[in-house]
Short mmCIF file of C-alpha atoms in Angstrom, two decimals:
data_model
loop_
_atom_site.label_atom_id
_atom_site.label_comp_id
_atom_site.label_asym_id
_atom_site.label_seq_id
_atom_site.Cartn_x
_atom_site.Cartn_y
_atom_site.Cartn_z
CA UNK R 1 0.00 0.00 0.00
CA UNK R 2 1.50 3.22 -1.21
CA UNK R 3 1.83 6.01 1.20
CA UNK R 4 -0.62 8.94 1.08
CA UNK R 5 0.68 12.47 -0.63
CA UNK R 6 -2.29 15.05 0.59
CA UNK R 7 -3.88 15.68 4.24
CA UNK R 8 -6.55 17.66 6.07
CA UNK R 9 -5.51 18.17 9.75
CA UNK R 10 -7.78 19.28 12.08
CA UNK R 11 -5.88 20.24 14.75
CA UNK R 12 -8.86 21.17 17.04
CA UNK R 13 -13.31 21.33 17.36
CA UNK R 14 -13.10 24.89 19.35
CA UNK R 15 -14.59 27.37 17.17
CA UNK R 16 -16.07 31.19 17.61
CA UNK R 17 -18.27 30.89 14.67
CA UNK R 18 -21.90 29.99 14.50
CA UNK R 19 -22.16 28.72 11.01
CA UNK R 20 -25.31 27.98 9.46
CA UNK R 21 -24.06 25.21 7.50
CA UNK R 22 -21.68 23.40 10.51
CA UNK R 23 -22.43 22.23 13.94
CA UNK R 24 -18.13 21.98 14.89
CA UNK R 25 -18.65 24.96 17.26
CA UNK R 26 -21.46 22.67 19.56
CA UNK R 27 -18.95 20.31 20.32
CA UNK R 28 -18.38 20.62 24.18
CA UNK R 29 -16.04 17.84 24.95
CA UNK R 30 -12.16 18.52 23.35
CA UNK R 31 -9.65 15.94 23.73
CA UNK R 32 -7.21 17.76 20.86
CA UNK R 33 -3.71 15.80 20.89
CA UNK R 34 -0.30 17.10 21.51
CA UNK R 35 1.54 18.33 18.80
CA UNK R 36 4.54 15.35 19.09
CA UNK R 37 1.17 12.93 17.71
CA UNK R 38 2.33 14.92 14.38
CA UNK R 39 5.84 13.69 14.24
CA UNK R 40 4.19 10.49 13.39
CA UNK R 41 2.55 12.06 9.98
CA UNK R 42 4.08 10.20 6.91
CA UNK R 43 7.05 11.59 5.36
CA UNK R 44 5.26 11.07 1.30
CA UNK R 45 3.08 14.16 1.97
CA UNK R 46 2.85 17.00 -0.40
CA UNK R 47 0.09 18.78 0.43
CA UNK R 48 -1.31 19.70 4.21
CA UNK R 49 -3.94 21.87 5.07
CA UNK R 50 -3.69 22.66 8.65
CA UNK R 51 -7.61 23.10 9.44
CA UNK R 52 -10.27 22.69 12.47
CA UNK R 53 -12.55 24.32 13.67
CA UNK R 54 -10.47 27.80 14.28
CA UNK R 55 -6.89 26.74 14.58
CA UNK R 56 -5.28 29.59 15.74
CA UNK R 57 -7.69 29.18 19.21
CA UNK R 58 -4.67 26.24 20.28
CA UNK R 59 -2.27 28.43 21.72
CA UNK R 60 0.36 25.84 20.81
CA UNK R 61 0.12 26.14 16.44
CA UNK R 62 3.15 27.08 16.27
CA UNK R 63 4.27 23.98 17.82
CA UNK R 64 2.59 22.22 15.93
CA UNK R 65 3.65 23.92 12.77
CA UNK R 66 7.15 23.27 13.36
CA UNK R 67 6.66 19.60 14.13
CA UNK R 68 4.48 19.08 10.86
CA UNK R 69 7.36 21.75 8.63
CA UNK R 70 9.91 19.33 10.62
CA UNK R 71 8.14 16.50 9.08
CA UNK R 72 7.90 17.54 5.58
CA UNK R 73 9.67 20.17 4.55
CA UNK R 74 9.05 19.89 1.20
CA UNK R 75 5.11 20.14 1.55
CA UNK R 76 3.08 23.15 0.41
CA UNK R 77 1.03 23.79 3.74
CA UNK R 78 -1.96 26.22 4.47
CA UNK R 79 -3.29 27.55 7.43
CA UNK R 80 -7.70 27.68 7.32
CA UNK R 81 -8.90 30.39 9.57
CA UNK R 82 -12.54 32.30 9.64
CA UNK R 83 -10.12 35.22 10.96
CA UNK R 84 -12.58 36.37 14.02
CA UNK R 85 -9.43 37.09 16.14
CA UNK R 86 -8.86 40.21 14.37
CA UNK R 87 -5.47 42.31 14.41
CA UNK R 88 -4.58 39.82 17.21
CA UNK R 89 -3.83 36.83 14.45
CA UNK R 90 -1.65 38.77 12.48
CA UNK R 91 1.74 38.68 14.72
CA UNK R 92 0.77 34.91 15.39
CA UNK R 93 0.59 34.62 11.38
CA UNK R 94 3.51 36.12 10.82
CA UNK R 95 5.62 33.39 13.55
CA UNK R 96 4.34 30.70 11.34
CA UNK R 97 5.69 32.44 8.12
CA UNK R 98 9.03 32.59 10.05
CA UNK R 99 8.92 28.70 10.37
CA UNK R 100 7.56 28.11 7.52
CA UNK R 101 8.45 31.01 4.67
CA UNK R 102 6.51 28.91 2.12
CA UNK R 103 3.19 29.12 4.30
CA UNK R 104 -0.40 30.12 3.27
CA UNK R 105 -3.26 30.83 4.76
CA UNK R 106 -6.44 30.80 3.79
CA UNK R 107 -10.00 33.07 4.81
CA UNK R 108 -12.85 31.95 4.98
CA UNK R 109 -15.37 34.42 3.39
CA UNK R 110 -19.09 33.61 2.45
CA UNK R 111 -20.94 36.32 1.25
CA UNK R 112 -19.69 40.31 1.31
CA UNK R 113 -20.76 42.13 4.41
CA UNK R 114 -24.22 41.47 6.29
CA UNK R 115 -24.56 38.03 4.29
CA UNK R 116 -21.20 36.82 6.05
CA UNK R 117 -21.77 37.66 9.10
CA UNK R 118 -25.35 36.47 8.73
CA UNK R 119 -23.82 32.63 7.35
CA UNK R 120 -21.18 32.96 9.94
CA UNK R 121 -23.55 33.63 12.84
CA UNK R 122 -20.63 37.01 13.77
CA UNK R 123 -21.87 40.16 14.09
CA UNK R 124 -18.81 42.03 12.57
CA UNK R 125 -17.24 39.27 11.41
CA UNK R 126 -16.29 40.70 7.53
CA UNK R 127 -14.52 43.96 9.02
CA UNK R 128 -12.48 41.60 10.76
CA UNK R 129 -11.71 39.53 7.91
CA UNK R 130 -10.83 42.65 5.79
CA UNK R 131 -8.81 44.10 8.29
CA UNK R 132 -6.71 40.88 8.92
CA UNK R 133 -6.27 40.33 5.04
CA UNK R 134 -5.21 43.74 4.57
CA UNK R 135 -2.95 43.62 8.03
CA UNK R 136 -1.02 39.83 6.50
CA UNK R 137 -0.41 41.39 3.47
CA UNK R 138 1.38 44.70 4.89
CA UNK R 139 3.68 42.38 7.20
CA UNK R 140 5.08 40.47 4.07
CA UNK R 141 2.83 37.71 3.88
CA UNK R 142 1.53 37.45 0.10
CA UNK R 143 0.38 33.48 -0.29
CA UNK R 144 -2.87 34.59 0.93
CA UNK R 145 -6.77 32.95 -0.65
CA UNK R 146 -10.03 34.38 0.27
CA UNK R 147 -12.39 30.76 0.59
CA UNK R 148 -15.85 30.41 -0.33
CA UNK R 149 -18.35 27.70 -0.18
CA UNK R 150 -21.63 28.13 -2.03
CA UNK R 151 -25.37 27.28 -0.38
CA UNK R 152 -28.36 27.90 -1.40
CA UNK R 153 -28.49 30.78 0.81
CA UNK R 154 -25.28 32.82 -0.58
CA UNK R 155 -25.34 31.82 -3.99
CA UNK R 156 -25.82 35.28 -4.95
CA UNK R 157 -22.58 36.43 -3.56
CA UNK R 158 -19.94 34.10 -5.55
CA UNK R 159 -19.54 36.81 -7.80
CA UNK R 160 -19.36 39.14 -5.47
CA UNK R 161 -16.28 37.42 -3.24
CA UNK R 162 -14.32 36.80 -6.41
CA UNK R 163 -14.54 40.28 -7.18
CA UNK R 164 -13.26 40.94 -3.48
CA UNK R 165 -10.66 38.73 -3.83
CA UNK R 166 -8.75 40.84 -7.01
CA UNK R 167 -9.50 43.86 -5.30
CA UNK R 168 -7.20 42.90 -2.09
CA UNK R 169 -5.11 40.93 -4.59
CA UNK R 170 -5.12 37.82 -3.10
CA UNK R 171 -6.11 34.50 -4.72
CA UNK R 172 -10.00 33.01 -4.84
CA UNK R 173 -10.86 29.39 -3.96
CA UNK R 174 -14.27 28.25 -3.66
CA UNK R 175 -16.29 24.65 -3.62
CA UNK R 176 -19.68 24.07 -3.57
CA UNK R 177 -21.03 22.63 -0.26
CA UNK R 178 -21.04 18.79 0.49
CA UNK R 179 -22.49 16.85 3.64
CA UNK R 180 -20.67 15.44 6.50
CA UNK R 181 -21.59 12.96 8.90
CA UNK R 182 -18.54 14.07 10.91
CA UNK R 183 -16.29 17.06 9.43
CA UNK R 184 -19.05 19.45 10.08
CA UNK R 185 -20.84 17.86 13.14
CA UNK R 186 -24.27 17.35 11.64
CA UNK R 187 -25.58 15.91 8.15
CA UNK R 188 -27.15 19.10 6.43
CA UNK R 189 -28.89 17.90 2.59
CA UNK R 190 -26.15 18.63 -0.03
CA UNK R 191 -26.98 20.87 -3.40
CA UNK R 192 -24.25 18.56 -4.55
CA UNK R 193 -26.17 15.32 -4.14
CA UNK R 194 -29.63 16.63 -4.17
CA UNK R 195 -28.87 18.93 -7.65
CA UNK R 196 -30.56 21.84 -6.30
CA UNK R 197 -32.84 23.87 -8.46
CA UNK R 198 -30.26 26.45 -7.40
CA UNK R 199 -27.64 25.13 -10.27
CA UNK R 200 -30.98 25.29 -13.12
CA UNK R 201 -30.79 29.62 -13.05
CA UNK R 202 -29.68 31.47 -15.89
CA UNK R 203 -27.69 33.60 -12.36
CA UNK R 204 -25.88 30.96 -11.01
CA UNK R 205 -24.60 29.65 -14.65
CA UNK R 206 -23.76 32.95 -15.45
CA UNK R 207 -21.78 33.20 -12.27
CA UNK R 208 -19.64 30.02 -12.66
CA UNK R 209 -19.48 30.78 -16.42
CA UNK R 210 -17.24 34.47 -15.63
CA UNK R 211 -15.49 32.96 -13.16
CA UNK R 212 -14.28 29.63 -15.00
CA UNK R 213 -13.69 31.94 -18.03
CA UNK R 214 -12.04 34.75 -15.78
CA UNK R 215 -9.45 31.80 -14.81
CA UNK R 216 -8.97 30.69 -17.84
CA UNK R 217 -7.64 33.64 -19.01
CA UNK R 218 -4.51 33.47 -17.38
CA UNK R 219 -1.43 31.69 -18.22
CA UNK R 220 -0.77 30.74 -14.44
CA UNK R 221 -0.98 27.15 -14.73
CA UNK R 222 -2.19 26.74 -10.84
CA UNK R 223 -5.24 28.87 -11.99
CA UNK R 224 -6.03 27.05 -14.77
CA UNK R 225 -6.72 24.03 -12.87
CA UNK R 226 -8.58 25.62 -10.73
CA UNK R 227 -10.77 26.66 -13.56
CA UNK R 228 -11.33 22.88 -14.14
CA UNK R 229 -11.84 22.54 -10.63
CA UNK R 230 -14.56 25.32 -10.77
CA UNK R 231 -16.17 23.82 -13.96
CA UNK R 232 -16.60 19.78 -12.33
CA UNK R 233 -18.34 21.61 -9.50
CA UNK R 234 -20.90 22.90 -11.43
CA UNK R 235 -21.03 19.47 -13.08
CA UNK R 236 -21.28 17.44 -10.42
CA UNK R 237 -24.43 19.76 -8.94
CA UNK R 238 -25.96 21.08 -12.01
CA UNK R 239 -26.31 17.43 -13.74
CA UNK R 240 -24.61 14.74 -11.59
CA UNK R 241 -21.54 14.43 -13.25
CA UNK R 242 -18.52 13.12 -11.34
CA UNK R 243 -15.69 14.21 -14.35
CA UNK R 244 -13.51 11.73 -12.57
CA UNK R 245 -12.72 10.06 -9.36
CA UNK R 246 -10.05 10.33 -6.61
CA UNK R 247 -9.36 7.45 -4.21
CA UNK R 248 -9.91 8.46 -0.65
CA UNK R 249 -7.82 6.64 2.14
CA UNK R 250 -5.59 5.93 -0.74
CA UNK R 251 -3.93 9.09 -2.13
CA UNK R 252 -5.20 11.55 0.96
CA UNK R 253 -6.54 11.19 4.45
CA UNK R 254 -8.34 13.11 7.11
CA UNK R 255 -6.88 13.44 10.33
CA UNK R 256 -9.34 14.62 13.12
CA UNK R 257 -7.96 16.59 16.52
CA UNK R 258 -8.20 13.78 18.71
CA UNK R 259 -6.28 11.68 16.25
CA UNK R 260 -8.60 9.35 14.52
CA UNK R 261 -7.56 9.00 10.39
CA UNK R 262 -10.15 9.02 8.16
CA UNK R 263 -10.51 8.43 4.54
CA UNK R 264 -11.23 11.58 3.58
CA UNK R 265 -13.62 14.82 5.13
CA UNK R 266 -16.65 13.36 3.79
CA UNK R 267 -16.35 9.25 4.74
CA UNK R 268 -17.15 7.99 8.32
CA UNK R 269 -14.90 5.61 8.67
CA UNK R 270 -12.40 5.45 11.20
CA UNK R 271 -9.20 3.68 9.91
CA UNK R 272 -7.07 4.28 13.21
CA UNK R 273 -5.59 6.72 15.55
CA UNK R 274 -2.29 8.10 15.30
CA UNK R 275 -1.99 8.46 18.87
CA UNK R 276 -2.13 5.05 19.38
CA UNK R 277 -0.32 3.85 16.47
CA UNK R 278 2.45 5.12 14.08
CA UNK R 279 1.24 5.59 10.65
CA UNK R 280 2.60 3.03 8.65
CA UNK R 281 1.13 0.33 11.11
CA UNK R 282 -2.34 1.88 10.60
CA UNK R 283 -2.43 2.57 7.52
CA UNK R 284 -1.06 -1.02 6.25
CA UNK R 285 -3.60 -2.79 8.93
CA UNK R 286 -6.52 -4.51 7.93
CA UNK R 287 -8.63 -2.28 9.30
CA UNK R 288 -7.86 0.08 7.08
CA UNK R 289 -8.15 -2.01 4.42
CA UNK R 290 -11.82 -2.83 5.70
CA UNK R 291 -12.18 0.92 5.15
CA UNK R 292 -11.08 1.13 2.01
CA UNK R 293 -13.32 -1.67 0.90
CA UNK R 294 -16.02 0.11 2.47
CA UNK R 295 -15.20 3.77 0.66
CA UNK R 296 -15.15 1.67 -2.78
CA UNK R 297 -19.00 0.43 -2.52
CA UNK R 298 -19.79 3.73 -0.88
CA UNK R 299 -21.41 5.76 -4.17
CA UNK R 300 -21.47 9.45 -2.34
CA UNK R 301 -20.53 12.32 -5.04
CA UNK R 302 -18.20 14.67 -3.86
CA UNK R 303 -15.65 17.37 -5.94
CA UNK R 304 -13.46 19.23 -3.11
CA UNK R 305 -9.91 20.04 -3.90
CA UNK R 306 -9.19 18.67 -1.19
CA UNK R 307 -9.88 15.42 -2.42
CA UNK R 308 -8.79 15.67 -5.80
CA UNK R 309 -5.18 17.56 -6.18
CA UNK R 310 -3.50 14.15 -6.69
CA UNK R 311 -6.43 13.20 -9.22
CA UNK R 312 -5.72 16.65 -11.01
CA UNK R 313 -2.02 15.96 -11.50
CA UNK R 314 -3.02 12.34 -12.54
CA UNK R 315 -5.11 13.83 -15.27
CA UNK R 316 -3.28 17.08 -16.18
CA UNK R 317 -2.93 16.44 -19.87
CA UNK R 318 -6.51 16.11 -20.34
CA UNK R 319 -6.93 19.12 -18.15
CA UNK R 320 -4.33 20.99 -20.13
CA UNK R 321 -6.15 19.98 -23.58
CA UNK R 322 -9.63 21.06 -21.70
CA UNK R 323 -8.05 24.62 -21.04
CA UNK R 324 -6.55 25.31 -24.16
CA UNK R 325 -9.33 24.63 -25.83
CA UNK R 326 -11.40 26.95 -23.82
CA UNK R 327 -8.50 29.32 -23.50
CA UNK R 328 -9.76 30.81 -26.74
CA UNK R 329 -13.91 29.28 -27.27
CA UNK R 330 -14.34 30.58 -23.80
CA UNK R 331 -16.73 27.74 -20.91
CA UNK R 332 -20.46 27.68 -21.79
CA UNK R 333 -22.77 26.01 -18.84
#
C-alpha cells in the first residue's frame, strides 16, 4: 500500500463561529492531541492543510507547525482560519511564516458584508476579515486565498467574493457545499447530491461561467486548474456528473484533533488513531483495508480540492487539452 501524498488536519473542534451550515462549534467535549502525535505524519506528503474548527484558538500552532514543517519540509502547507481574532492573528501569522516562509493561509469568506456575518452567525465578522487580510499582506505575507463555499443561501454572492478577492489581490478558492456525517458535526442535505434547483438559473450559470472563463484567461498554470476545478463543480451539482474520481484513504486522508484517520472529510470511517499507532502500522492494517473496501462500494458524489489535487495531477494532460481549448472558445454552462 503506497503512502498517502495530501492531508486535512484538524488540529482542534473549538470554534467562535456559529455557522449555518456546521455544527463543529457545539462540540463541548475537546480531547485535541499534543503536537509530538504529528511527528508520526508520513514523510510522502505534499500537500497539508492545517484546518479545524479555528486553529489559531490552540495556543500551541506554532508547535505544531514546526513539528508538521519538521516532518515535511518539502510540503506546500496552508493555514484555514474564519479570521474572528482580528489584528490579534496577524503577529501569530507572521511566527508561522518565520517557520515556515513557504506558508499560506487561507479566509474563509461567504458572502460580502451582512450576508457573512449572517452565514457565519458574527456580528462584525467581515470587518475583521478585511482588516486581517489587509494587516497579513502589509507584514510580508503574500500566499494569501479568500475561501468560499456556495449554499443555497449565498449563492448570490460568488460573484461578489471573487470580485473581493482581485480587489485585495489575493487569490479566490471556492467549492460548492457537500455533507458530513462528521467534518461538520451534523448531516445538512447537499446541493451537490440533491442537484438543487439552485444550479438550473440562468444567475448561477452565469456566475460560474465568468469565473471559469475569468481563470482561464490566465497563463498561471495553478489557476487554470482551478478553472477545471470550478467547472466539475458545477457538473457534479448542475447534472450529476462526477468528471472523474479520486481514491480516498488511498492518495489523501483526514486526520481529526483527537487523532482518529479518516478516509477523507466526507467518509465515516475510522481507519485508526495516530496516537495510538504510528502511521505506517495503521495505515497497512486490515482495518484500514476494511475501510477502504467500504469507501469503494460507498457511491457518495463529492468534488473538493481537497480530495482531488493528486487526481488533477493524474489527469493534467486532459486538463491541459480542456483549457486550451477553452482558453480561446471561452466555458459555456
Amino acid at each position: 500500500m503506497k503512502n498517502p501524498v495530501d492531508a486535512v488536519i484538524a488540529v482542534t473542534y473549538r470554534c467562535q463561529a456559529r455557522c449555518r451550515m456546521c455544527s463543529i462549534w457545539q462540540i463541548k467535549e475537546h480531547n485535541d492531541v499534543a503536537p509530538e502525535v504529528y511527528e508520526r505524519i508520513p514523510a510522502t506528503l505534499n500537500d497539508v492543510n492545517i484546518s479545524g474548527g479555528e486553529p489559531f484558538l490552540r495556543k500551541d500552532l506554532a508547535e505544531i507547525v514546526d513539528v508538521v514543517h519538521s516532518r515535511v519540509p518539502h510540503a506546500r502547507m496552508v493555514v484555514s482560519t474564519n479570521a474572528f481574532l482580528g489584528e490579534s492573528l496577524i503577529p501569530r501569522a507572521v511566527e508561522l511564516a518565520m517557520i515556515n516562509p513557504r506558508i499560506g493561509f487561507g479566509v474563509s469568506v461567504d458572502g460580502v458584508s451582512d450576508m457573512h456575518d449572517y452565514v457565519r452567525g458574527i456580528d462584525g465578522g467581515f470587518k475583521k476579515i478585511v482588516t486581517v487580510v489587509k494587516g497579513l499582506k502589509a507584514s510580508g505575507i503574500d500566499n494569501l486565498r479568500i475561501a468560499y463555499t456556495l449554499t443555497s443561501e449565498n449563492a448570490d454572492h460568488m460573484i461578489k467574493v471573487y470580485e473581493l478577492a482581485k480587489e485585495l489581490g489575493v487569490q479566490f478558492t471556492m467549492q460548492v457545499s457537500h455533507d458530513s456525517e462528521f467534518f461538520f458535526g451534523r448531516n445538512e442535505p447537499s446541493i451537490v447530491k440533491d442537484r438543487h434547483p439552485l444550479f438550473g438559473s440562468d444567475k448561477i450559470r452565469g456566475d460560474f461561467e465568468k469565473i471559469i472563463n475569468g481563470e482561464l484567461a490566465s497563463f498561471n498554470l495553478k489557476r487554470l486548474g482551478k478553472a477545471f476545478l470550478y467547472y466539475g463543480s458545477y457538473k457534479l451539482a448542475a447534472e450529476g456528473k462526477q468528471l472523474f474520481a479520486s481514491r480516498p484513504g488511498v492518495d489523501y486522508f483526514y486526520l481529526d484533533p483527537r487523532g482518529d484517520v479518516y478516509p477523507s472529510v466526507l467518509h465515516n470511517y475510522v481507519m485508526g488513531n495516530l496516537a495510538q499507532d504510528d502511521f505506517d502500522t495503521l495505515w497497512t492494517s486490515q482495518r484500514a483495508d476494511d475501510v477502504r473496501r467500504e469507501v469503494a462500494q460507498d457511491p457518495m458524489p463529492y468534488w473538493l480540492g481537497c480530495m482531488l489535487r493528486q487526481a488533477l495531477l493524474d489527469h493534467k494532460f486532459q486538463i491541459g487539452a480542456w483549457a486550451l481549448k477553452h482558453k480561446f472558445t471561452k466555458v459555456r454552462l
